[in-house]
Amino acid sequence: MKKYGIIGGTFDPIHYGHLMISEIIREEMGLEKVIFIPTGNPPHKNDILSADIRFEMTNIATKSNKYFTVSDIESKKKFVSYSVDTVTELSRIIDGKLYFIIGSDTLFQLKTWKKFEELAKKVEFVVAMRPSYMSTKLLELELNYLSFKYQAKINVVEIPLYEISSTLIRSRLALGESVKYLIPDELIEFIEEKGLYKTNGKSKK
């Protein structure tokens, strides 16, 4: 059975950290493709660029990798979308096993997700773990808890340390500072052309 990775996020904007993590996990887990899923209306974030702009930015950033693809399954929705709903939809159209890629911080939030027990039956999780990011004991306790209580299958993949965030990029862009080597050049050109993340009233579109 073919294996497909899925990675969701606001991608406001997507950056090299997202791309690096996805490529390393793709190779480590033997994934056929990694599907990037920009959110439409995330439950906990309101002050973000429009879904269509973020979808377009994600397409621009991923187009050079033949193993990456972008889905509008969430961005096209006008209402709040949860991971369990998205995965349920994807499982109907993808003939393969789904691997849900998350960051190490998200691991400790999983048990609070809507219908997590149902989600855990539909996917395996892959945690992108930075070296020495947290105590091994704390990590083991959480993995054991999720496995025992929810029968969740969770893989841990160590990735290189890469301290970058969308918040940092937005801040640098607002100040007119360089973001070269933080995001692809084609994405920089798109952001400049559209006047995104400026402080002159064009910061959100």
PDB file of C-alpha atoms in Angstrom:
ATOM      1  CA  MET A   1       0.000   0.000   0.000  1.00  0.00           C
ATOM      2  CA  LYS A   2       1.276   3.438  -0.909  1.00  0.00           C
ATOM      3  CA  LYS A   3       1.965   5.903   1.887  1.00  0.00           C
ATOM      4  CA  TYR A   4       1.078   9.595   1.759  1.00  0.00           C
ATOM      5  CA  GLY A   5       2.125  12.319   4.154  1.00  0.00           C
ATOM      6  CA  ILE A   6      -0.165  15.216   4.985  1.00  0.00           C
ATOM      7  CA  ILE A   7       0.972  18.443   6.591  1.00  0.00           C
ATOM      8  CA  GLY A   8      -1.457  21.183   7.482  1.00  0.00           C
ATOM      9  CA  GLY A   9      -1.009  24.733   8.646  1.00  0.00           C
ATOM     10  CA  THR A  10      -1.899  28.327   8.017  1.00  0.00           C
ATOM     11  CA  PHE A  11       1.312  28.671   5.942  1.00  0.00           C
ATOM     12  CA  ASP A  12       1.230  32.437   6.473  1.00  0.00           C
ATOM     13  CA  PRO A  13       3.680  32.271   4.799  1.00  0.00           C
ATOM     14  CA  ILE A  14       5.084  28.805   4.154  1.00  0.00           C
ATOM     15  CA  HIS A  15       8.865  28.731   4.647  1.00  0.00           C
ATOM     16  CA  TYR A  16      11.953  26.550   4.258  1.00  0.00           C
ATOM     17  CA  GLY A  17      11.370  24.998   7.686  1.00  0.00           C
ATOM     18  CA  HIS A  18       8.102  23.456   6.461  1.00  0.00           C
ATOM     19  CA  LEU A  19       9.745  22.298   3.247  1.00  0.00           C
ATOM     20  CA  MET A  20      12.824  20.816   4.924  1.00  0.00           C
ATOM     21  CA  ILE A  21      10.793  18.918   7.521  1.00  0.00           C
ATOM     22  CA  SER A  22       8.492  17.509   4.861  1.00  0.00           C
ATOM     23  CA  GLU A  23      11.329  16.348   2.615  1.00  0.00           C
ATOM     24  CA  ILE A  24      13.237  14.646   5.439  1.00  0.00           C
ATOM     25  CA  ILE A  25      10.115  12.868   6.674  1.00  0.00           C
ATOM     26  CA  ARG A  26       9.132  11.900   3.122  1.00  0.00           C
ATOM     27  CA  GLU A  27      12.443  10.133   2.651  1.00  0.00           C
ATOM     28  CA  GLU A  28      12.629   8.681   6.164  1.00  0.00           C
ATOM     29  CA  MET A  29       9.087   7.244   6.038  1.00  0.00           C
ATOM     30  CA  GLY A  30       9.149   6.234   2.362  1.00  0.00           C
ATOM     31  CA  LEU A  31       6.200   8.422   1.423  1.00  0.00           C
ATOM     32  CA  GLU A  32       4.865   8.525  -2.124  1.00  0.00           C
ATOM     33  CA  LYS A  33       3.878  12.186  -1.780  1.00  0.00           C
ATOM     34  CA  VAL A  34       3.547  14.874   0.847  1.00  0.00           C
ATOM     35  CA  ILE A  35       0.260  16.759   0.617  1.00  0.00           C
ATOM     36  CA  PHE A  36       0.325  20.329   1.923  1.00  0.00           C
ATOM     37  CA  ILE A  37      -3.043  21.515   3.223  1.00  0.00           C
ATOM     38  CA  PRO A  38      -3.355  25.261   3.896  1.00  0.00           C
ATOM     39  CA  THR A  39      -6.126  25.938   6.391  1.00  0.00           C
ATOM     40  CA  GLY A  40      -9.281  27.757   5.468  1.00  0.00           C
ATOM     41  CA  ASN A  41     -10.674  29.061   8.740  1.00  0.00           C
ATOM     42  CA  PRO A  42      -8.583  27.541  11.538  1.00  0.00           C
ATOM     43  CA  PRO A  43     -10.374  27.278  14.901  1.00  0.00           C
ATOM     44  CA  HIS A  44      -7.776  29.300  16.831  1.00  0.00           C
ATOM     45  CA  LYS A  45      -6.410  31.819  14.311  1.00  0.00           C
ATOM     46  CA  ASN A  46      -8.279  34.735  12.785  1.00  0.00           C
ATOM     47  CA  ASP A  47      -5.710  37.363  11.809  1.00  0.00           C
ATOM     48  CA  ILE A  48      -4.259  35.644   8.742  1.00  0.00           C
ATOM     49  CA  LEU A  49      -4.134  36.210   5.006  1.00  0.00           C
ATOM     50  CA  SER A  50      -7.057  35.000   2.919  1.00  0.00           C
ATOM     51  CA  ALA A  51      -7.188  31.286   2.163  1.00  0.00           C
ATOM     52  CA  ASP A  52      -6.763  31.733  -1.585  1.00  0.00           C
ATOM     53  CA  ILE A  53      -3.570  33.801  -1.157  1.00  0.00           C
ATOM     54  CA  ARG A  54      -2.052  31.275   1.262  1.00  0.00           C
ATOM     55  CA  PHE A  55      -2.995  28.423  -1.071  1.00  0.00           C
ATOM     56  CA  GLU A  56      -1.268  30.204  -3.952  1.00  0.00           C
ATOM     57  CA  MET A  57       1.848  30.870  -1.851  1.00  0.00           C
ATOM     58  CA  THR A  58       2.024  27.194  -0.864  1.00  0.00           C
ATOM     59  CA  ASN A  59       1.806  26.174  -4.521  1.00  0.00           C
ATOM     60  CA  ILE A  60       4.644  28.531  -5.430  1.00  0.00           C
ATOM     61  CA  ALA A  61       6.882  27.249  -2.623  1.00  0.00           C
ATOM     62  CA  THR A  62       6.354  23.542  -3.326  1.00  0.00           C
ATOM     63  CA  LYS A  63       6.270  23.393  -7.132  1.00  0.00           C
ATOM     64  CA  SER A  64       9.990  22.586  -7.498  1.00  0.00           C
ATOM     65  CA  ASN A  65       9.599  19.263  -5.637  1.00  0.00           C
ATOM     66  CA  LYS A  66       7.862  16.530  -7.638  1.00  0.00           C
ATOM     67  CA  TYR A  67       6.994  14.721  -4.420  1.00  0.00           C
ATOM     68  CA  PHE A  68       5.049  17.687  -3.024  1.00  0.00           C
ATOM     69  CA  THR A  69       1.482  18.584  -3.871  1.00  0.00           C
ATOM     70  CA  VAL A  70      -1.058  21.050  -2.463  1.00  0.00           C
ATOM     71  CA  SER A  71      -4.707  20.385  -1.652  1.00  0.00           C
ATOM     72  CA  ASP A  72      -7.468  22.975  -1.378  1.00  0.00           C
ATOM     73  CA  ILE A  73      -9.631  20.640   0.681  1.00  0.00           C
ATOM     74  CA  GLU A  74      -9.589  23.101   3.595  1.00  0.00           C
ATOM     75  CA  SER A  75      -8.823  26.429   1.954  1.00  0.00           C
ATOM     76  CA  LYS A  76     -11.922  26.277  -0.229  1.00  0.00           C
ATOM     77  CA  LYS A  77     -14.209  25.927   2.785  1.00  0.00           C
ATOM     78  CA  LYS A  78     -15.957  28.950   4.257  1.00  0.00           C
ATOM     79  CA  PHE A  79     -16.464  27.396   7.679  1.00  0.00           C
ATOM     80  CA  VAL A  80     -14.200  26.100  10.429  1.00  0.00           C
ATOM     81  CA  SER A  81     -12.502  22.847   9.468  1.00  0.00           C
ATOM     82  CA  TYR A  82     -11.047  20.261  11.847  1.00  0.00           C
ATOM     83  CA  SER A  83      -8.334  17.695  11.136  1.00  0.00           C
ATOM     84  CA  VAL A  84     -10.641  14.733  11.688  1.00  0.00           C
ATOM     85  CA  ASP A  85     -13.037  16.060   9.030  1.00  0.00           C
ATOM     86  CA  THR A  86     -10.250  16.711   6.549  1.00  0.00           C
ATOM     87  CA  VAL A  87      -8.713  13.270   7.031  1.00  0.00           C
ATOM     88  CA  THR A  88     -12.116  11.615   6.645  1.00  0.00           C
ATOM     89  CA  GLU A  89     -12.559  13.369   3.296  1.00  0.00           C
ATOM     90  CA  LEU A  90      -9.036  12.542   2.131  1.00  0.00           C
ATOM     91  CA  SER A  91      -9.396   8.871   3.026  1.00  0.00           C
ATOM     92  CA  ARG A  92     -12.292   8.645   0.574  1.00  0.00           C
ATOM     93  CA  ILE A  93     -10.257   9.900  -2.370  1.00  0.00           C
ATOM     94  CA  ILE A  94      -6.721   8.668  -1.627  1.00  0.00           C
ATOM     95  CA  ASP A  95      -5.927   5.000  -2.112  1.00  0.00           C
ATOM     96  CA  GLY A  96      -3.217   4.593   0.467  1.00  0.00           C
ATOM     97  CA  LYS A  97      -2.195   5.010   4.089  1.00  0.00           C
ATOM     98  CA  LEU A  98      -2.096   8.517   5.558  1.00  0.00           C
ATOM     99  CA  TYR A  99       0.709   9.837   7.745  1.00  0.00           C
ATOM    100  CA  PHE A 100      -0.072  13.064   9.604  1.00  0.00           C
ATOM    101  CA  ILE A 101       3.053  15.225  10.005  1.00  0.00           C
ATOM    102  CA  ILE A 102       3.200  17.427  13.120  1.00  0.00           C
ATOM    103  CA  GLY A 103       5.741  19.440  15.083  1.00  0.00           C
ATOM    104  CA  SER A 104       6.976  18.445  18.519  1.00  0.00           C
ATOM    105  CA  ASP A 105       4.874  21.108  20.275  1.00  0.00           C
ATOM    106  CA  THR A 106       1.725  19.798  18.617  1.00  0.00           C
ATOM    107  CA  LEU A 107       2.352  16.322  20.022  1.00  0.00           C
ATOM    108  CA  PHE A 108       1.320  17.553  23.462  1.00  0.00           C
ATOM    109  CA  GLN A 109      -1.846  19.169  22.095  1.00  0.00           C
ATOM    110  CA  LEU A 110      -3.170  16.120  20.237  1.00  0.00           C
ATOM    111  CA  LYS A 111      -5.339  14.892  23.097  1.00  0.00           C
ATOM    112  CA  THR A 112      -7.253  18.194  22.999  1.00  0.00           C
ATOM    113  CA  TRP A 113      -8.111  17.907  19.293  1.00  0.00           C
ATOM    114  CA  LYS A 114     -11.695  17.366  18.246  1.00  0.00           C
ATOM    115  CA  LYS A 115     -12.519  13.641  18.020  1.00  0.00           C
ATOM    116  CA  PHE A 116      -8.862  12.720  18.434  1.00  0.00           C
ATOM    117  CA  GLU A 117      -9.650   9.071  19.141  1.00  0.00           C
ATOM    118  CA  GLU A 118     -11.442   8.833  15.793  1.00  0.00           C
ATOM    119  CA  LEU A 119      -8.586  10.635  14.019  1.00  0.00           C
ATOM    120  CA  ALA A 120      -6.025   8.273  15.555  1.00  0.00           C
ATOM    121  CA  LYS A 121      -7.791   5.335  13.909  1.00  0.00           C
ATOM    122  CA  LYS A 122      -7.465   6.879  10.459  1.00  0.00           C
ATOM    123  CA  VAL A 123      -3.799   7.984  10.399  1.00  0.00           C
ATOM    124  CA  GLU A 124      -0.344   7.373  11.778  1.00  0.00           C
ATOM    125  CA  PHE A 125       1.342  10.469  13.171  1.00  0.00           C
ATOM    126  CA  VAL A 126       4.897  11.525  12.373  1.00  0.00           C
ATOM    127  CA  VAL A 127       6.504  13.944  14.808  1.00  0.00           C
ATOM    128  CA  ALA A 128       9.306  16.177  13.540  1.00  0.00           C
ATOM    129  CA  MET A 129      11.597  16.224  16.568  1.00  0.00           C
ATOM    130  CA  ARG A 130      14.453  18.684  16.945  1.00  0.00           C
ATOM    131  CA  PRO A 131      17.633  17.364  18.593  1.00  0.00           C
ATOM    132  CA  SER A 132      17.529  17.790  22.388  1.00  0.00           C
ATOM    133  CA  TYR A 133      14.316  19.790  22.060  1.00  0.00           C
ATOM    134  CA  MET A 134      12.814  18.296  25.190  1.00  0.00           C
ATOM    135  CA  SER A 135      13.576  15.700  27.825  1.00  0.00           C
ATOM    136  CA  THR A 136      13.419  12.140  26.603  1.00  0.00           C
ATOM    137  CA  LYS A 137      11.376  11.182  29.676  1.00  0.00           C
ATOM    138  CA  LEU A 138       8.681  13.767  28.963  1.00  0.00           C
ATOM    139  CA  LEU A 139       8.461  12.643  25.346  1.00  0.00           C
ATOM    140  CA  GLU A 140       8.247   8.976  26.299  1.00  0.00           C
ATOM    141  CA  LEU A 141       5.493   9.643  28.828  1.00  0.00           C
ATOM    142  CA  GLU A 142       3.361  11.468  26.265  1.00  0.00           C
ATOM    143  CA  LEU A 143       3.917   8.845  23.568  1.00  0.00           C
ATOM    144  CA  ASN A 144       3.014   6.054  25.985  1.00  0.00           C
ATOM    145  CA  TYR A 145      -0.093   7.915  27.155  1.00  0.00           C
ATOM    146  CA  LEU A 146      -1.386   8.533  23.619  1.00  0.00           C
ATOM    147  CA  SER A 147      -0.649   4.962  22.625  1.00  0.00           C
ATOM    148  CA  PHE A 148      -2.366   3.469  25.683  1.00  0.00           C
ATOM    149  CA  LYS A 149      -5.416   5.737  25.896  1.00  0.00           C
ATOM    150  CA  TYR A 150      -6.121   6.291  22.190  1.00  0.00           C
ATOM    151  CA  GLN A 151      -4.164   3.456  20.496  1.00  0.00           C
ATOM    152  CA  ALA A 152      -2.433   6.190  18.507  1.00  0.00           C
ATOM    153  CA  LYS A 153       0.473   5.162  16.287  1.00  0.00           C
ATOM    154  CA  ILE A 154       3.190   7.805  16.452  1.00  0.00           C
ATOM    155  CA  ASN A 155       6.535   7.840  14.652  1.00  0.00           C
ATOM    156  CA  VAL A 156       9.324  10.196  15.740  1.00  0.00           C
ATOM    157  CA  VAL A 157      11.763  11.516  13.134  1.00  0.00           C
ATOM    158  CA  GLU A 158      14.723  13.633  14.200  1.00  0.00           C
ATOM    159  CA  ILE A 159      15.287  16.685  12.032  1.00  0.00           C
ATOM    160  CA  PRO A 160      18.075  19.296  11.911  1.00  0.00           C
ATOM    161  CA  LEU A 161      17.645  22.333  14.107  1.00  0.00           C
ATOM    162  CA  TYR A 162      16.185  25.151  12.023  1.00  0.00           C
ATOM    163  CA  GLU A 163      14.928  28.091  14.051  1.00  0.00           C
ATOM    164  CA  ILE A 164      12.511  29.847  11.738  1.00  0.00           C
ATOM    165  CA  SER A 165       8.853  30.766  11.984  1.00  0.00           C
ATOM    166  CA  SER A 166       6.174  32.460   9.914  1.00  0.00           C
ATOM    167  CA  THR A 167       5.924  35.084  12.677  1.00  0.00           C
ATOM    168  CA  LEU A 168       9.600  35.988  12.187  1.00  0.00           C
ATOM    169  CA  ILE A 169       9.138  36.237   8.425  1.00  0.00           C
ATOM    170  CA  ARG A 170       6.057  38.441   8.719  1.00  0.00           C
ATOM    171  CA  SER A 171       7.912  40.714  11.134  1.00  0.00           C
ATOM    172  CA  ARG A 172      10.936  41.064   8.857  1.00  0.00           C
ATOM    173  CA  LEU A 173       8.732  41.751   5.836  1.00  0.00           C
ATOM    174  CA  ALA A 174       6.777  44.395   7.754  1.00  0.00           C
ATOM    175  CA  LEU A 175      10.062  46.121   8.617  1.00  0.00           C
ATOM    176  CA  GLY A 176      11.359  45.881   5.059  1.00  0.00           C
ATOM    177  CA  GLU A 177      14.103  43.421   6.065  1.00  0.00           C
ATOM    178  CA  SER A 178      15.445  40.598   3.913  1.00  0.00           C
ATOM    179  CA  VAL A 179      13.846  37.159   4.044  1.00  0.00           C
ATOM    180  CA  LYS A 180      16.161  35.614   1.454  1.00  0.00           C
ATOM    181  CA  TYR A 181      17.103  32.029   2.382  1.00  0.00           C
ATOM    182  CA  LEU A 182      14.074  31.882   4.697  1.00  0.00           C
ATOM    183  CA  ILE A 183      11.545  31.390   1.889  1.00  0.00           C
ATOM    184  CA  PRO A 184      11.970  30.557  -1.823  1.00  0.00           C
ATOM    185  CA  ASP A 185      12.897  33.448  -4.135  1.00  0.00           C
ATOM    186  CA  GLU A 186       9.752  32.905  -6.225  1.00  0.00           C
ATOM    187  CA  LEU A 187       7.665  33.400  -3.097  1.00  0.00           C
ATOM    188  CA  ILE A 188       9.537  36.585  -2.216  1.00  0.00           C
ATOM    189  CA  GLU A 189       8.722  37.941  -5.675  1.00  0.00           C
ATOM    190  CA  PHE A 190       5.037  37.042  -5.247  1.00  0.00           C
ATOM    191  CA  ILE A 191       4.847  38.714  -1.826  1.00  0.00           C
ATOM    192  CA  GLU A 192       6.513  41.867  -3.128  1.00  0.00           C
ATOM    193  CA  GLU A 193       4.299  41.959  -6.205  1.00  0.00           C
ATOM    194  CA  LYS A 194       1.133  41.650  -4.090  1.00  0.00           C
ATOM    195  CA  GLY A 195       2.361  44.042  -1.393  1.00  0.00           C
ATOM    196  CA  LEU A 196       1.737  41.486   1.363  1.00  0.00           C
ATOM    197  CA  TYR A 197       2.737  41.863   5.021  1.00  0.00           C
ATOM    198  CA  LYS A 198       3.332  45.593   4.756  1.00  0.00           C
ATOM    199  CA  THR A 199       2.609  48.008   7.598  1.00  0.00           C
ATOM    200  CA  ASN A 200       0.901  50.551   5.355  1.00  0.00           C
ATOM    201  CA  GLY A 201      -2.518  48.989   5.441  1.00  0.00           C
ATOM    202  CA  LYS A 202      -1.725  46.250   2.943  1.00  0.00           C
ATOM    203  CA  SER A 203      -0.603  43.755   5.539  1.00  0.00           C
ATOM    204  CA  LYS A 204      -3.640  41.523   5.111  1.00  0.00           C
ATOM    205  CA  LYS A 205      -5.385  40.628   1.861  1.00  0.00           C
TER     206      LYS A 205
END
